[in-house]
C-alpha positions as semicolon CSV with decimal commas, in nm:
position;residue;x (nm);y (nm);z (nm)
1;M;1,332;-0,036;1,813
2;S;0,960;-0,258;1,723
3;Y;0,695;-0,083;1,729
4;T;0,320;-0,214;1,702
5;L;0,011;-0,017;1,589
6;K;-0,122;0,131;1,944
7;D;0,220;0,327;1,952
8;I;0,070;0,537;1,672
9;T;-0,206;0,744;1,645
10;F;-0,440;0,839;1,364
11;I;-0,489;1,192;1,369
12;G;-0,279;1,295;1,671
13;R;-0,239;1,645;1,876
14;Y;-0,164;1,843;1,593
15;G;-0,330;1,592;1,312
16;T;-0,045;1,521;1,118
17;D;0,090;1,195;1,288
18;V;-0,082;0,941;1,026
19;V;-0,351;1,091;0,828
20;P;-0,586;0,851;0,541
21;I;-0,608;1,019;0,240
22;L;-0,749;0,784;0,011
23;S;-0,929;0,462;-0,011
24;G;-1,099;0,240;-0,242
25;C;-1,190;-0,116;-0,373
26;E;-1,121;-0,267;-0,734
27;K;-1,196;-0,567;-0,895
28;C;-0,979;-0,588;-1,166
29;A;-0,982;-0,738;-1,532
30;S;-0,730;-1,009;-1,689
31;G;-0,411;-0,864;-1,738
32;H;-0,430;-0,526;-1,566
33;R;-0,137;-0,304;-1,492
34;F;-0,028;0,006;-1,268
35;G;0,302;0,150;-1,359
36;P;0,562;0,249;-1,358
37;A;0,459;0,468;-1,093
38;V;0,595;0,654;-0,769
39;R;0,378;0,830;-0,570
40;D;0,362;1,122;-0,255
41;Y;0,261;0,891;0,028
42;Y;0,217;0,556;0,099
43;L;-0,031;0,346;0,011
44;V;-0,140;-0,046;0,120
45;H;-0,335;-0,230;-0,067
46;F;-0,402;-0,558;0,080
47;C;-0,583;-0,856;-0,153
48;L;-0,941;-0,974;-0,061
49;S;-0,961;-1,273;-0,372
50;G;-0,772;-1,371;-0,656
51;K;-0,397;-1,266;-0,744
52;G;-0,145;-1,051;-0,871
53;S;0,208;-0,942;-0,894
54;F;0,396;-0,635;-0,782
55;T;0,754;-0,505;-0,877
56;D;0,988;-0,243;-0,662
57;R;1,362;-0,221;-0,607
58;R;1,385;-0,592;-0,424
59;G;1,211;-0,754;-0,690
60;T;0,846;-0,920;-0,838
61;H;0,599;-1,048;-0,599
62;T;0,329;-1,245;-0,597
63;V;0,041;-1,147;-0,375
64;G;-0,237;-1,353;-0,327
65;A;-0,585;-1,338;-0,102
66;G;-0,476;-1,232;0,228
67;E;-0,186;-1,079;0,136
68;A;-0,096;-0,737;0,108
69;F;0,201;-0,501;-0,010
70;I;0,307;-0,151;0,076
71;I;0,443;0,128;-0,148
72;K;0,643;0,365;0,008
73;E;0,661;0,689;-0,060
74;G;0,912;0,826;-0,351
75;E;0,987;0,426;-0,475
76;V;0,859;0,370;-0,826
77;T;0,646;0,047;-0,871
78;V;0,453;-0,183;-1,092
79;Y;0,150;-0,420;-0,989
80;S;-0,015;-0,600;-1,218
81;A;-0,323;-0,855;-1,232
82;D;-0,321;-1,244;-1,252
83;E;-0,440;-1,354;-1,620
84;A;-0,629;-1,618;-1,520
85;D;-0,706;-1,572;-1,160
86;P;-0,707;-1,165;-1,170
87;W;-0,762;-1,019;-0,792
88;E;-1,020;-0,765;-0,595
89;Y;-0,774;-0,518;-0,369
90;A;-0,891;-0,306;-0,135
91;W;-0,598;0,019;-0,074
92;L;-0,546;0,330;0,165
93;G;-0,305;0,560;0,091
94;F;-0,161;0,782;0,413
95;I;0,082;1,052;0,502
96;G;0,222;1,193;0,839
97;E;0,467;1,284;0,990
98;R;0,493;0,906;1,148
99;T;0,352;0,716;0,841
100;E;0,756;0,538;0,763
101;R;0,719;0,394;1,143
102;L;0,374;0,239;1,116
């Protein structure tokens, strides 16, 4: 079964469907690295400019401007800014009963 965003409300009748819990933006220094880390929530990073790499259980992925990556709850991840063209990214973290479906 597939779903679209219109199938999910951010705050449901009981306030637990998908709840944004944190957000931010960072312009990283060359080679800035975060991780390895494990989170107890879902986290979406959207690359605004520059580039970097993201490593999860599937391998290492290059991410550039206009692209995003998702960190799943309980997953070990590492990400780092490119040495020559470090990224700027925005992030949004979520919890909730239907977050994985989103």
